Amino acid sequence: MSQKEPQIIRNKQEMRNWSRSMRAQNKTIGLVPTMGYLHQGHLSLITEAQKHTQLTVVSIYINPGQFTINEDLSTYPSDFQGDINKLKSLPNGVDVVFNPQNLYDYGVETGELGVGNEGGVVCCLEGAGHETWVRVEKLEKGMCGKSRPVFFRGVATVVAKLFNIVEPDVAVFGKKDYQQWRVIRRMVRDLDFAVKVIGSELKREEDGLAMSSRNVHLSQQEREQALSISRALFEAKSAAKKGNSNCSKLRRSVIESIEAAGGKIDYVEIVDQESLETVEEIKDGVVVCVAAWFGKVRLIDNIEIDAS
Amino acid sequence: MSQKEPQIIRNKQEMRNWSRSMRAQNKTIGLVPTMGYLHQGHLSLITEAQKHTQLTVVSIYINPGQFTINEDLSTYPSDFQGDINKLKSLPNGVDVVFNPQNLYDYGVETGELGVGNEGGVVCCLEGAGHETWVRVEKLEKGMCGKSRPVFFRGVATVVAKLFNIVEPDVAVFGKKDYQQWRVIRRMVRDLDFAVKVIGSELKREEDGLAMSSRNVHLSQQEREQALSISRALFEAKSAAKKGNSNCSKLRRSVIESIEAAGGKIDYVEIVDQESLETVEEIKDGVVVCVAAWFGKVRLIDNIEIDAS
C-alpha cells in the first residue's frame, strides 16, 4: 500500500512538458495506456512497466476513435476515483495519470463529416475534423478487425498520439488483446517509434475468466456460461500438447464447447503468433483466439501454444 | 562559403542518438526532408530552418513508398557528392546529412507481397514487409492524389518515420508541393507530433519556372513550353486581383494557356488554402494548383491568391 497520490495531468502540452523535464533528468518513462475501469489485469501491466523504467504514466482515456456508433462507447464502464484508489494501492503507486478530456479537439470548428467513413461504417468521431489514421494494413484485417471495422485503425492512431504526447521509453500492452498487441508492435517497427513495446501475460479470475472491464456487464448466469471460453481454450491447448495438431478439429471443438454453453461465436481462429495468419497444423508457435457474445457482452480471450 | 563538412549519418539509431545528445545540451534541431538532387529551392528551405533552430539536419532519401511501379522512381535524379558540395556552400553549412540506405529494411525476410495494394495499384515497396501507412484521408484525395494514388500516404508515412528518427523541433517543407505541405501539417496536428512545421515559399528560376529536381529531364524546347505554367498562374492572379473572381473562368484560361504551349494537363484546381476544397468564387485565401506534363516530365506549380 503506497497510497502515493499520482499527479493528474489533463493537458497534452503539460503532459509532454512533464516527460521532457523527467528525461532531462535522465529518468526513463513507462506508459500503460488504458481506457480506465481498472482491474488486476491493468495493474499487472503497470507492475510490468515498473520493471523496465523509473517512472510510470498510466493514461485513462476512452478513445472514441476505435468505436463505431453501433458499438458500446456510451456504455463503456468508467470510475475515475475508483481507478485512482486502485493505483494508489500499488506498492510503488504511479507517477502520473494522463486523463485528457478529448484527444481530438484541435480548437477548430468543423460543421461537416470529418472522418469515419470506412466502407459505410461511421466511427464515433464523426464531425470532429480529425482525418489522419494509422493503418496496419495486414494485421488489422482478420479476427476482431472483421467484426469491428474501425477498431485497429482507432487503436493504432490513439497510441501514436499518446506516444507523441507522453514520449515514453517503454509501453506495456496486455496480450489479452493479442491482435492489438501485434498491431502496436508492427506500427512501432514500421514508423520507427523510439518506444519499446512489451506484451504482458493475460490475467484470469480464479475461475478462469479472462479479466476485462466489460465483465461487469455480465449477469451471474452469463458469467457462468462465459467460463466455457477459457475451459475450451485450456482443452485445446491440452489436446494439442497430446499431439492433436489438426487446427480444423481443434477449432471445431472450441466452437462447440462455447456454443453448448450458450455463447454466440464471433470468431475462433488458430493463427501464427507473429503474422496472425491462419495455420492448418500446429508446428511453430500459434495462438488460439476467441471472440464470443454472452448476452449483450462481447468477450475476447486467447491462449498461446508454443512448439513443443 | 562555409565549406563546413556536414556529418553524414546513415544509420537510424545513430541519427536518433545524435539528436538526443544535442537535445540533452539544450540545442534545437531543424529538419529539412529531401530526396536529394538539391537546387536553390531546397537551399532556401535550409536557410529558413536555420532561422528557427540552432542545428540543421538535411535528410536525403528517395522514398520508394511514395512511387507506384509505373512512376519515375528508377529515373529520379541523384547526385550525392554534388548535394554535399551545395550544402557546404551555404553560409552556415548544415550539421548532419541523414542518408539512410533503406528506411523499410527491418531485418526480416518476407517472401510475399507485403504492401502496396491500393485498389490494384502497386507501390515500389512491394514485398518489403512494411505494412503501416499514415493516411490523411481527406487532404490526400484530390489533385496529385488522383493521379498519384500512393503518393501522399507514402509521403506522410516516411515523414512520420523521419520525425521519429530525427526527433526535430522544426521541419521545413516547400510550398511548391502545396498539397504535401498541407497533408504534413494536418498529420502533425492529428497525431500530436511535437514538431513545428513551417512552409517555405516556392522558388522560381529567373524565367519563372518553379524549381524542381525533375526540371533536369526537360529538353530545351519542353523547358520553353513549360514556362506557360508560371505565366498562366501569374495571369490568373492578376485577373483575380482585377476583380475576375469566377474560378471556373480563371481555371479555363489557365488550362488553355498551358495546352496552347503544348502541355498536357493533369489538373488545374482552384482550392481553399486550408481545406484544399474546390472554390467557385474567389473570397478568402485560395491557391491555384497545376500539374501538367511536358514530354515525359510531370511538373507541378501553384500560386496563392489572398483575399484583397
Coordinates of C-alpha atoms in Angstrom, one line a residue:
Chain A
M1 CA 0.0 0.0 0.0
S2 CA 1.9 3.0 -1.2
Q3 CA -1.0 5.5 -1.0
K4 CA 1.2 7.6 -3.3
E5 CA -1.0 10.2 -5.0
P6 CA -0.4 10.2 -8.7
Q7 CA -0.1 13.6 -10.4
I8 CA -3.2 14.0 -12.6
I9 CA -2.5 15.7 -15.9
R10 CA -5.3 16.5 -18.4
N11 CA -3.5 18.7 -20.9
K12 CA -1.3 17.4 -23.8
Q13 CA 1.3 20.1 -23.6
E14 CA 1.6 19.8 -19.8
M15 CA 2.0 16.0 -20.2
R16 CA 4.8 16.4 -22.7
N17 CA 6.5 19.1 -20.6
W18 CA 6.5 16.7 -17.7
S19 CA 8.0 13.9 -19.7
R20 CA 10.7 16.2 -21.2
S21 CA 11.6 17.6 -17.8
M22 CA 12.0 14.0 -16.5
R23 CA 14.1 12.9 -19.5
A24 CA 16.3 16.0 -18.9
Q25 CA 17.0 14.4 -15.5
N26 CA 17.8 11.1 -17.2
K27 CA 14.7 9.4 -15.9
T28 CA 13.1 6.7 -18.0
I29 CA 9.3 6.6 -18.5
G30 CA 6.9 3.7 -18.9
L31 CA 3.5 4.2 -20.4
V32 CA 0.5 2.0 -19.8
P33 CA -2.4 3.1 -22.0
T34 CA -5.9 2.2 -20.6
M35 CA -9.5 3.1 -21.0
G36 CA -9.9 3.1 -17.3
Y37 CA -12.2 0.9 -15.1
L38 CA -9.0 -0.7 -14.0
H39 CA -8.8 -4.3 -12.8
Q40 CA -6.0 -6.7 -11.8
G41 CA -5.1 -7.2 -15.4
H42 CA -4.3 -3.5 -15.8
L43 CA -2.4 -3.4 -12.5
S44 CA -0.2 -6.3 -13.7
L45 CA 0.7 -4.2 -16.8
I46 CA 1.8 -1.4 -14.5
T47 CA 3.8 -3.7 -12.4
E48 CA 5.4 -5.0 -15.6
A49 CA 6.2 -1.4 -16.7
Q50 CA 7.9 -0.7 -13.4
K51 CA 10.4 -3.5 -14.0
H52 CA 11.7 -1.5 -17.0
T53 CA 11.5 2.2 -16.2
Q54 CA 11.9 4.6 -13.2
L55 CA 8.7 6.5 -13.8
T56 CA 5.2 5.3 -14.8
V57 CA 2.5 7.1 -16.6
V58 CA -1.0 5.5 -16.8
S59 CA -3.3 7.0 -19.4
I60 CA -7.0 6.8 -18.8
Y61 CA -8.9 7.7 -21.9
I62 CA -11.9 6.1 -23.6
N63 CA -11.0 6.5 -27.2
P64 CA -14.0 7.3 -29.4
G65 CA -11.8 6.7 -32.5
Q66 CA -11.9 2.9 -32.0
F67 CA -15.7 2.5 -31.7
T68 CA -18.4 2.7 -34.4
I69 CA -21.6 4.4 -33.5
N70 CA -23.2 0.9 -33.2
E71 CA -20.7 -0.3 -30.6
D72 CA -20.6 0.2 -26.8
L73 CA -18.8 3.5 -26.4
S74 CA -21.8 5.0 -24.5
T75 CA -22.0 2.1 -22.0
Y76 CA -18.3 1.5 -21.6
P77 CA -17.8 1.5 -17.8
S78 CA -15.9 4.2 -16.0
D79 CA -15.0 5.0 -12.4
F80 CA -12.2 7.6 -12.3
Q81 CA -12.0 7.9 -8.5
G82 CA -12.0 4.1 -8.1
D83 CA -9.2 3.9 -10.6
I84 CA -7.1 6.4 -8.7
N85 CA -7.7 4.4 -5.5
K86 CA -6.5 1.2 -7.2
L87 CA -3.4 3.0 -8.5
K88 CA -2.6 4.3 -5.0
S89 CA -2.9 0.7 -3.7
L90 CA 0.0 -0.4 -5.8
P91 CA 3.3 -0.9 -3.9
N92 CA 5.0 1.8 -5.9
G93 CA 1.9 3.8 -6.9
V94 CA 2.3 5.5 -10.3
D95 CA 3.7 8.9 -11.1
V96 CA 1.2 10.4 -13.5
V97 CA -2.3 9.7 -14.6
F98 CA -2.8 11.2 -18.0
N99 CA -6.6 11.8 -18.3
P100 CA -7.3 14.1 -21.3
Q101 CA -10.8 15.4 -21.9
N102 CA -10.7 15.0 -25.7
L103 CA -7.6 14.0 -27.7
Y104 CA -9.3 15.0 -31.0
D105 CA -10.2 18.6 -30.1
Y106 CA -7.9 20.8 -32.2
G107 CA -9.7 24.0 -31.4
V108 CA -11.3 24.3 -34.8
E109 CA -14.9 24.3 -35.9
T110 CA -15.9 21.7 -38.5
G111 CA -19.5 21.6 -39.3
E112 CA -19.3 18.7 -41.7
L113 CA -18.5 15.0 -41.5
G114 CA -14.8 15.0 -40.7
V115 CA -13.9 11.3 -40.7
G116 CA -15.0 7.9 -40.1
N117 CA -16.4 6.6 -43.3
E118 CA -14.9 3.2 -43.6
G119 CA -16.9 1.5 -46.3
G120 CA -20.1 2.9 -44.9
V121 CA -19.1 2.4 -41.3
V122 CA -19.2 5.5 -39.3
C123 CA -17.0 5.9 -36.2
C124 CA -17.7 7.8 -33.1
L125 CA -15.5 10.7 -34.2
E126 CA -18.0 11.8 -36.8
G127 CA -17.7 15.5 -37.4
A128 CA -14.6 16.0 -35.2
G129 CA -12.4 17.2 -38.1
H130 CA -9.7 14.6 -37.3
E131 CA -8.7 12.9 -40.6
T132 CA -5.4 11.1 -40.0
W133 CA -5.4 7.4 -39.4
V134 CA -2.6 4.9 -38.9
R135 CA -3.4 1.7 -40.7
V136 CA -1.5 -1.5 -40.1
E137 CA -2.9 -3.0 -43.2
K138 CA -2.4 -6.7 -42.9
L139 CA -2.6 -7.3 -39.2
E140 CA -5.7 -5.1 -38.8
K141 CA -7.8 -7.2 -41.2
G142 CA -8.7 -10.5 -39.6
M143 CA -10.3 -11.6 -36.3
C144 CA -11.5 -8.5 -34.4
G145 CA -10.9 -6.4 -37.5
K146 CA -13.7 -8.2 -39.3
S147 CA -16.4 -7.5 -36.7
R148 CA -15.0 -4.2 -35.5
P149 CA -14.1 -2.4 -38.8
V150 CA -12.6 0.8 -37.3
F151 CA -11.1 -0.7 -34.2
F152 CA -7.5 -1.2 -35.1
R153 CA -7.0 2.0 -37.0
G154 CA -8.5 3.7 -34.0
V155 CA -6.2 1.9 -31.6
A156 CA -3.1 2.5 -33.7
T157 CA -3.9 6.1 -34.1
V158 CA -4.6 6.9 -30.5
V159 CA -1.5 5.0 -29.4
A160 CA 0.6 7.0 -32.0
K161 CA -0.9 10.2 -30.4
L162 CA -0.1 9.0 -26.9
F163 CA 3.4 8.1 -27.9
N164 CA 3.9 11.6 -29.3
I165 CA 2.4 13.3 -26.3
V166 CA 4.0 11.2 -23.5
E167 CA 7.2 10.3 -25.3
P168 CA 7.7 7.1 -23.2
D169 CA 10.7 4.8 -23.4
V170 CA 8.6 1.7 -22.8
A171 CA 4.9 0.9 -23.3
V172 CA 3.2 -2.1 -21.9
F173 CA 0.2 -3.8 -23.6
G174 CA -1.8 -6.8 -22.5
K175 CA -1.6 -10.0 -24.5
K176 CA -5.3 -10.5 -23.8
D177 CA -5.8 -8.1 -26.7
Y178 CA -3.5 -10.2 -28.7
Q179 CA -4.2 -8.8 -32.1
Q180 CA -3.9 -5.3 -30.7
W181 CA -0.6 -6.0 -29.2
R182 CA 0.7 -7.3 -32.6
V183 CA -0.7 -4.3 -34.4
I184 CA 1.0 -1.9 -32.0
R185 CA 4.3 -3.7 -32.3
R186 CA 4.2 -3.7 -36.0
M187 CA 3.3 0.0 -36.0
V188 CA 6.2 0.8 -33.8
R189 CA 8.6 -1.1 -36.1
D190 CA 7.2 0.4 -39.3
L191 CA 7.0 4.0 -38.1
D192 CA 10.3 3.9 -36.2
F193 CA 8.8 4.9 -32.9
A194 CA 11.5 5.1 -30.2
V195 CA 9.4 3.1 -27.8
K196 CA 10.0 -0.5 -26.6
V197 CA 6.7 -2.3 -26.6
I198 CA 6.3 -5.1 -24.1
G199 CA 3.5 -7.6 -24.1
S200 CA 2.2 -8.7 -20.6
E201 CA 0.5 -12.0 -20.0
L202 CA -3.2 -12.3 -19.8
K203 CA -4.7 -12.3 -16.3
R204 CA -7.6 -14.5 -15.3
E205 CA -10.1 -14.5 -12.5
E206 CA -9.7 -17.6 -10.2
D207 CA -12.4 -19.4 -12.1
G208 CA -10.5 -18.9 -15.4
L209 CA -12.5 -15.9 -16.9
A210 CA -10.1 -13.5 -18.6
M211 CA -10.1 -10.2 -16.8
S212 CA -11.9 -7.5 -18.7
S213 CA -13.6 -4.2 -17.8
R214 CA -16.6 -5.4 -19.7
N215 CA -17.1 -8.4 -17.3
V216 CA -19.1 -6.1 -15.1
H217 CA -21.9 -6.1 -17.6
L218 CA -22.3 -9.9 -17.4
S219 CA -25.2 -11.3 -15.4
Q220 CA -24.5 -14.1 -13.0
Q221 CA -25.7 -16.7 -15.4
E222 CA -23.8 -15.2 -18.4
R223 CA -20.7 -15.1 -16.3
E224 CA -21.1 -18.9 -15.6
Q225 CA -21.6 -19.6 -19.2
A226 CA -18.7 -17.4 -20.2
L227 CA -16.3 -19.8 -18.4
S228 CA -16.8 -22.1 -21.4
I229 CA -14.3 -19.9 -23.3
S230 CA -11.3 -20.4 -21.0
R231 CA -12.3 -24.0 -20.5
A232 CA -12.4 -24.6 -24.2
L233 CA -9.0 -22.9 -24.7
F234 CA -7.3 -24.9 -22.0
E235 CA -8.7 -28.1 -23.5
A236 CA -7.5 -27.1 -27.0
K237 CA -4.0 -26.5 -25.6
S238 CA -4.0 -29.8 -23.7
A239 CA -5.2 -31.6 -26.8
A240 CA -2.5 -30.0 -28.9
K241 CA 0.1 -30.9 -26.4
K242 CA -1.1 -34.5 -26.7
G243 CA -0.4 -34.5 -30.4
N244 CA -3.7 -33.4 -31.9
S245 CA -2.2 -30.9 -34.3
N246 CA -5.1 -30.6 -36.7
C247 CA -6.3 -27.0 -36.3
S248 CA -9.6 -27.5 -38.0
K249 CA -10.6 -30.2 -35.5
L250 CA -9.3 -28.2 -32.5
R251 CA -11.1 -25.1 -33.7
R252 CA -14.4 -27.0 -34.2
S253 CA -14.2 -28.4 -30.6
V254 CA -13.7 -24.9 -29.2
I255 CA -16.7 -23.6 -31.1
E256 CA -18.8 -26.5 -30.0
S257 CA -18.0 -26.1 -26.3
I258 CA -18.7 -22.3 -26.3
E259 CA -22.0 -22.7 -28.3
A260 CA -23.1 -25.6 -26.0
A261 CA -22.7 -23.2 -23.0
G262 CA -24.9 -20.6 -24.7
G263 CA -22.3 -18.4 -26.2
K264 CA -22.6 -16.9 -29.7
I265 CA -19.3 -17.1 -31.6
D266 CA -17.9 -14.1 -33.3
Y267 CA -14.7 -16.0 -34.3
V268 CA -12.4 -18.8 -33.3
E269 CA -9.1 -18.7 -35.1
I270 CA -5.9 -20.6 -34.7
V271 CA -3.2 -18.3 -36.1
D272 CA 0.6 -17.8 -36.3
Q273 CA 1.7 -15.8 -33.2
E274 CA 3.6 -13.2 -35.3
S275 CA 1.8 -12.9 -38.6
L276 CA -1.7 -13.8 -37.3
E277 CA -2.2 -15.9 -40.4
T278 CA -4.4 -19.0 -40.2
V279 CA -2.5 -22.2 -39.7
E280 CA -3.6 -25.7 -40.6
E281 CA -1.3 -27.8 -38.5
I282 CA 0.3 -26.8 -35.2
K283 CA 4.0 -26.5 -35.8
D284 CA 5.7 -23.3 -34.6
G285 CA 4.1 -21.0 -32.0
V286 CA 0.4 -20.5 -32.6
V287 CA -2.3 -18.7 -30.6
V288 CA -6.0 -19.7 -30.4
C289 CA -8.1 -16.6 -30.4
V290 CA -11.8 -16.4 -29.5
A291 CA -14.4 -13.7 -29.5
A292 CA -17.9 -14.6 -28.4
W293 CA -21.0 -12.9 -27.2
F294 CA -22.8 -13.8 -23.9
G295 CA -26.0 -11.7 -23.9
K296 CA -25.0 -8.2 -24.9
V297 CA -21.4 -8.6 -23.9
R298 CA -18.7 -9.4 -26.4
L299 CA -15.7 -11.1 -24.7
I300 CA -12.3 -12.0 -26.1
D301 CA -9.7 -14.5 -24.9
N302 CA -6.8 -16.4 -26.2
I303 CA -4.1 -19.0 -25.4
E304 CA -0.7 -19.4 -26.8
I305 CA 0.5 -22.8 -27.8
D306 CA 4.3 -22.9 -28.3
A307 CA 6.1 -25.5 -30.3
S308 CA 6.8 -28.5 -28.0
Chain B
M1 CA 31.0 29.9 -48.3
S2 CA 31.2 27.9 -45.1
Q3 CA 32.8 24.8 -46.5
K4 CA 31.7 23.2 -43.3
E5 CA 31.6 19.5 -43.8
P6 CA 28.3 18.0 -42.7
Q7 CA 28.4 14.8 -40.6
I8 CA 27.0 12.1 -42.7
I9 CA 24.8 9.6 -40.8
R10 CA 23.3 6.5 -42.5
N11 CA 22.0 4.6 -39.5
K12 CA 18.7 5.2 -37.8
Q13 CA 19.9 4.6 -34.3
E14 CA 23.0 6.7 -34.8
M15 CA 20.8 9.5 -36.1
R16 CA 18.5 9.4 -33.1
N17 CA 21.4 9.2 -30.7
W18 CA 22.9 12.4 -32.3
S19 CA 19.6 14.2 -31.9
R20 CA 19.2 13.1 -28.3
S21 CA 22.7 14.1 -27.3
M22 CA 22.1 17.5 -28.9
R23 CA 18.8 17.9 -27.1
A24 CA 20.5 17.0 -23.8
Q25 CA 22.7 20.0 -24.5
N26 CA 19.5 22.2 -25.0
K27 CA 20.2 22.5 -28.7
T28 CA 17.2 22.8 -31.0
I29 CA 17.1 20.8 -34.3
G30 CA 15.6 21.7 -37.6
L31 CA 14.9 19.0 -40.2
V32 CA 14.6 19.5 -44.0
P33 CA 13.5 16.3 -45.6
T34 CA 14.6 16.0 -49.3
M35 CA 15.0 13.4 -52.0
G36 CA 18.4 14.9 -53.0
Y37 CA 19.5 16.4 -56.3
L38 CA 19.3 19.7 -54.4
H39 CA 18.6 23.0 -56.0
Q40 CA 18.2 26.6 -54.8
G41 CA 14.6 25.7 -53.7
H42 CA 16.0 23.2 -51.2
L43 CA 18.7 25.5 -50.1
S44 CA 16.1 28.2 -49.3
L45 CA 14.3 25.6 -47.1
I46 CA 17.5 25.1 -45.2
T47 CA 18.1 28.8 -44.8
E48 CA 14.5 29.0 -43.5
A49 CA 15.1 26.2 -41.0
Q50 CA 18.2 28.0 -39.7
K51 CA 16.1 31.0 -38.7
H52 CA 14.3 28.8 -36.2
T53 CA 16.8 26.3 -34.7
Q54 CA 20.4 26.1 -33.8
L55 CA 21.2 22.8 -35.7
T56 CA 20.1 21.6 -39.1
V57 CA 19.6 18.1 -40.4
V58 CA 19.0 17.5 -44.1
S59 CA 17.7 14.1 -45.0
I60 CA 18.5 12.8 -48.5
Y61 CA 16.4 9.7 -49.2
I62 CA 14.5 8.8 -52.3
N63 CA 11.4 7.3 -50.7
P64 CA 10.1 4.2 -52.7
G65 CA 6.9 4.3 -50.6
Q66 CA 5.6 7.3 -52.5
F67 CA 6.0 5.9 -56.0
T68 CA 4.0 3.3 -57.9
I69 CA 5.9 0.9 -60.1
N70 CA 4.7 2.9 -63.1
E71 CA 6.2 6.2 -61.8
D72 CA 9.7 7.6 -62.1
L73 CA 11.5 6.1 -59.1
S74 CA 14.1 4.5 -61.3
T75 CA 14.9 7.7 -63.2
Y76 CA 14.7 10.1 -60.3
P77 CA 17.9 12.1 -60.5
S78 CA 20.6 11.7 -57.8
D79 CA 24.0 13.3 -57.2
F80 CA 25.1 12.8 -53.6
Q81 CA 28.5 14.4 -53.9
G82 CA 27.0 17.3 -55.7
D83 CA 24.5 17.7 -53.0
I84 CA 27.2 17.7 -50.3
N85 CA 29.1 20.4 -52.2
K86 CA 26.0 22.6 -52.4
L87 CA 25.3 22.1 -48.7
K88 CA 28.9 23.1 -47.9
S89 CA 28.4 26.3 -50.0
L90 CA 25.7 27.5 -47.6
P91 CA 26.8 30.4 -45.3
N92 CA 26.2 28.2 -42.2
G93 CA 26.6 24.8 -43.8
V94 CA 24.5 22.1 -42.3
D95 CA 25.2 19.9 -39.3
V96 CA 24.1 16.5 -40.4
V97 CA 23.1 14.8 -43.7
F98 CA 20.9 11.8 -42.9
N99 CA 21.2 9.5 -45.8
P100 CA 19.8 6.1 -44.9
Q101 CA 20.2 3.1 -47.3
N102 CA 16.7 1.7 -46.8
L103 CA 14.2 3.0 -44.3
Y104 CA 12.0 -0.1 -44.8
D105 CA 14.5 -2.7 -44.0
Y106 CA 13.6 -4.3 -40.7
G107 CA 15.9 -7.2 -40.9
V108 CA 13.2 -9.8 -41.7
E109 CA 12.6 -11.9 -44.7
T110 CA 9.3 -11.7 -46.3
G111 CA 8.8 -13.6 -49.5
E112 CA 5.3 -12.5 -50.2
L113 CA 3.6 -9.3 -51.2
G114 CA 4.0 -7.2 -48.1
V115 CA 2.1 -4.0 -49.0
G116 CA 1.2 -1.6 -51.7
N117 CA -2.1 -2.9 -53.0
E118 CA -4.2 0.3 -53.2
G119 CA -7.2 -0.6 -55.3
G120 CA -4.9 -2.6 -57.6
V121 CA -2.2 0.0 -57.5
V122 CA 1.2 -1.5 -56.5
C123 CA 3.8 0.7 -54.9
C124 CA 7.5 0.3 -55.1
L125 CA 7.8 -1.3 -51.7
E126 CA 6.1 -4.5 -52.9
G127 CA 7.4 -7.4 -50.8
A128 CA 9.2 -5.3 -48.3
G129 CA 7.1 -6.5 -45.3
H130 CA 6.3 -2.9 -44.3
E131 CA 2.5 -2.6 -43.8
T132 CA 1.8 0.5 -41.7
W133 CA 0.6 3.6 -43.5
V134 CA -0.4 7.1 -42.3
R135 CA -3.4 8.2 -44.2
V136 CA -4.6 11.8 -44.2
E137 CA -7.9 10.8 -45.6
K138 CA -9.5 14.0 -46.9
L139 CA -6.4 16.1 -47.9
E140 CA -4.8 13.1 -49.7
K141 CA -7.6 12.6 -52.1
G142 CA -7.8 15.4 -54.7
M143 CA -5.3 16.9 -57.1
C144 CA -2.0 14.9 -57.0
G145 CA -3.7 12.2 -55.0
K146 CA -5.9 11.4 -58.0
S147 CA -3.1 10.8 -60.5
R148 CA -0.6 9.5 -57.9
P149 CA -2.7 7.1 -55.7
V150 CA 0.1 6.1 -53.2
F151 CA 1.9 9.4 -53.1
F152 CA 0.5 11.1 -50.0
R153 CA 0.3 8.0 -47.9
G154 CA 3.9 7.4 -48.8
V155 CA 5.0 10.9 -48.0
A156 CA 3.1 11.1 -44.7
T157 CA 4.5 7.7 -43.7
V158 CA 8.1 8.5 -44.5
V159 CA 7.8 11.9 -42.8
A160 CA 6.4 10.2 -39.7
K161 CA 9.4 7.8 -39.7
L162 CA 11.8 10.7 -40.2
F163 CA 10.2 12.6 -37.3
N164 CA 10.5 9.6 -35.1
I165 CA 14.1 9.0 -36.1
V166 CA 15.4 12.6 -36.1
E167 CA 13.1 14.0 -33.4
P168 CA 13.4 17.5 -34.7
D169 CA 11.8 20.6 -33.1
V170 CA 11.0 22.2 -36.5
A171 CA 10.6 20.8 -40.0
V172 CA 10.5 22.9 -43.2
F173 CA 8.6 21.9 -46.3
G174 CA 8.3 23.8 -49.6
K175 CA 5.0 25.3 -50.5
K176 CA 5.8 24.3 -54.1
D177 CA 4.4 20.9 -53.0
Y178 CA 1.4 22.7 -51.7
Q179 CA -0.8 19.7 -51.1
Q180 CA 2.1 17.8 -49.5
W181 CA 2.7 20.7 -47.1
R182 CA -1.0 20.7 -46.1
V183 CA -1.0 16.9 -45.6
I184 CA 2.0 17.1 -43.4
R185 CA 0.6 19.9 -41.3
R186 CA -2.6 18.0 -40.8
M187 CA -0.8 14.8 -39.9
V188 CA 1.3 16.7 -37.3
R189 CA -1.8 18.1 -35.8
D190 CA -3.9 14.9 -35.8
L191 CA -1.1 12.6 -34.5
D192 CA 0.2 15.2 -32.0
F193 CA 3.8 15.2 -33.3
A194 CA 5.9 17.6 -31.3
V195 CA 7.2 19.2 -34.4
K196 CA 6.6 22.7 -35.7
V197 CA 6.0 22.6 -39.5
I198 CA 7.0 25.6 -41.5
G199 CA 6.0 26.2 -45.1
S200 CA 8.6 27.9 -47.2
E201 CA 7.8 29.9 -50.3
L202 CA 8.2 28.4 -53.7
K203 CA 11.4 29.3 -55.6
R204 CA 11.5 30.1 -59.3
E205 CA 14.2 30.2 -61.9
E206 CA 14.7 33.7 -63.3
D207 CA 12.4 33.0 -66.2
G208 CA 9.6 31.9 -63.8
L209 CA 9.8 28.1 -63.9
A210 CA 9.3 26.6 -60.5
M211 CA 12.5 25.0 -59.3
S212 CA 12.3 21.2 -59.3
S213 CA 14.7 18.3 -59.4
R214 CA 12.8 17.0 -62.3
N215 CA 13.5 20.0 -64.5
V216 CA 16.8 18.4 -65.4
H217 CA 14.8 16.0 -67.6
L218 CA 13.2 18.7 -69.7
S219 CA 14.6 19.2 -73.2
Q220 CA 15.3 22.8 -74.2
Q221 CA 12.1 23.0 -76.1
E222 CA 10.0 21.5 -73.3
R223 CA 11.6 23.9 -70.9
E224 CA 10.5 26.8 -73.0
Q225 CA 7.0 25.4 -73.3
A226 CA 6.8 24.7 -69.5
L227 CA 7.1 28.5 -68.9
S228 CA 3.5 28.6 -69.8
I229 CA 2.6 27.2 -66.4
S230 CA 4.0 30.1 -64.3
R231 CA 2.9 32.6 -67.0
A232 CA -0.7 31.3 -66.7
L233 CA -0.6 31.4 -62.9
F234 CA 0.7 35.0 -62.8
E235 CA -2.1 36.0 -65.3
A236 CA -4.7 34.2 -63.2
K237 CA -3.6 36.0 -60.1
S238 CA -3.5 39.3 -61.9
A239 CA -7.0 38.7 -63.3
A240 CA -8.3 37.8 -59.9
K241 CA -6.8 40.9 -58.4
K242 CA -8.6 43.0 -61.0
G243 CA -11.9 41.5 -59.9
N244 CA -12.4 38.4 -62.0
S245 CA -13.5 36.2 -59.2
N246 CA -15.2 33.4 -61.2
C247 CA -13.0 30.4 -60.6
S248 CA -14.4 28.4 -63.5
K249 CA -13.3 31.1 -66.0
L250 CA -9.9 31.6 -64.4
R251 CA -9.3 27.9 -64.4
R252 CA -10.3 27.5 -68.1
S253 CA -7.9 30.3 -69.0
V254 CA -5.0 28.6 -67.2
I255 CA -5.8 25.3 -68.9
E256 CA -6.0 26.9 -72.4
S257 CA -2.7 28.7 -71.9
I258 CA -0.8 25.6 -70.9
E259 CA -2.4 23.5 -73.6
A260 CA -1.7 26.1 -76.3
A261 CA 2.0 25.9 -75.3
G262 CA 2.0 22.1 -75.8
G263 CA 1.5 20.9 -72.2
K264 CA -0.8 18.1 -71.3
I265 CA -2.9 19.0 -68.2
D266 CA -3.1 16.6 -65.3
Y267 CA -5.2 19.0 -63.3
V268 CA -5.8 22.7 -62.7
E269 CA -7.7 23.4 -59.5
I270 CA -8.6 26.5 -57.6
V271 CA -9.0 25.5 -53.9
D272 CA -9.2 26.8 -50.4
Q273 CA -5.7 27.2 -49.0
E274 CA -6.5 25.2 -45.8
S275 CA -9.1 22.6 -46.8
L276 CA -8.0 22.2 -50.4
E277 CA -11.7 22.1 -51.3
T278 CA -12.7 23.5 -54.7
V279 CA -14.0 27.1 -54.6
E280 CA -16.4 28.7 -57.0
E281 CA -15.7 32.4 -56.3
I282 CA -12.5 33.9 -55.0
K283 CA -13.2 35.2 -51.5
D284 CA -10.8 34.1 -48.8
G285 CA -7.4 32.8 -49.5
V286 CA -7.2 30.4 -52.4
V287 CA -4.4 28.7 -54.2
V288 CA -4.3 27.8 -57.9
C289 CA -2.6 24.4 -58.3
V290 CA -1.4 23.0 -61.6
A291 CA 0.1 19.6 -62.7
A292 CA 1.0 19.2 -66.3
W293 CA 3.1 17.0 -68.5
F294 CA 5.7 18.3 -70.9
G295 CA 7.1 15.3 -72.7
K296 CA 7.8 12.7 -70.1
V297 CA 8.1 15.1 -67.3
R298 CA 5.3 15.9 -64.9
L299 CA 5.6 19.4 -63.4
I300 CA 3.6 21.0 -60.5
D301 CA 3.3 24.6 -59.7
N302 CA 0.9 26.9 -57.7
I303 CA 0.2 30.4 -56.8
E304 CA -1.6 31.7 -53.7
I305 CA -4.2 34.4 -54.1
D306 CA -5.0 36.0 -50.8
A307 CA -8.2 37.9 -50.1
S308 CA -7.7 41.5 -51.2

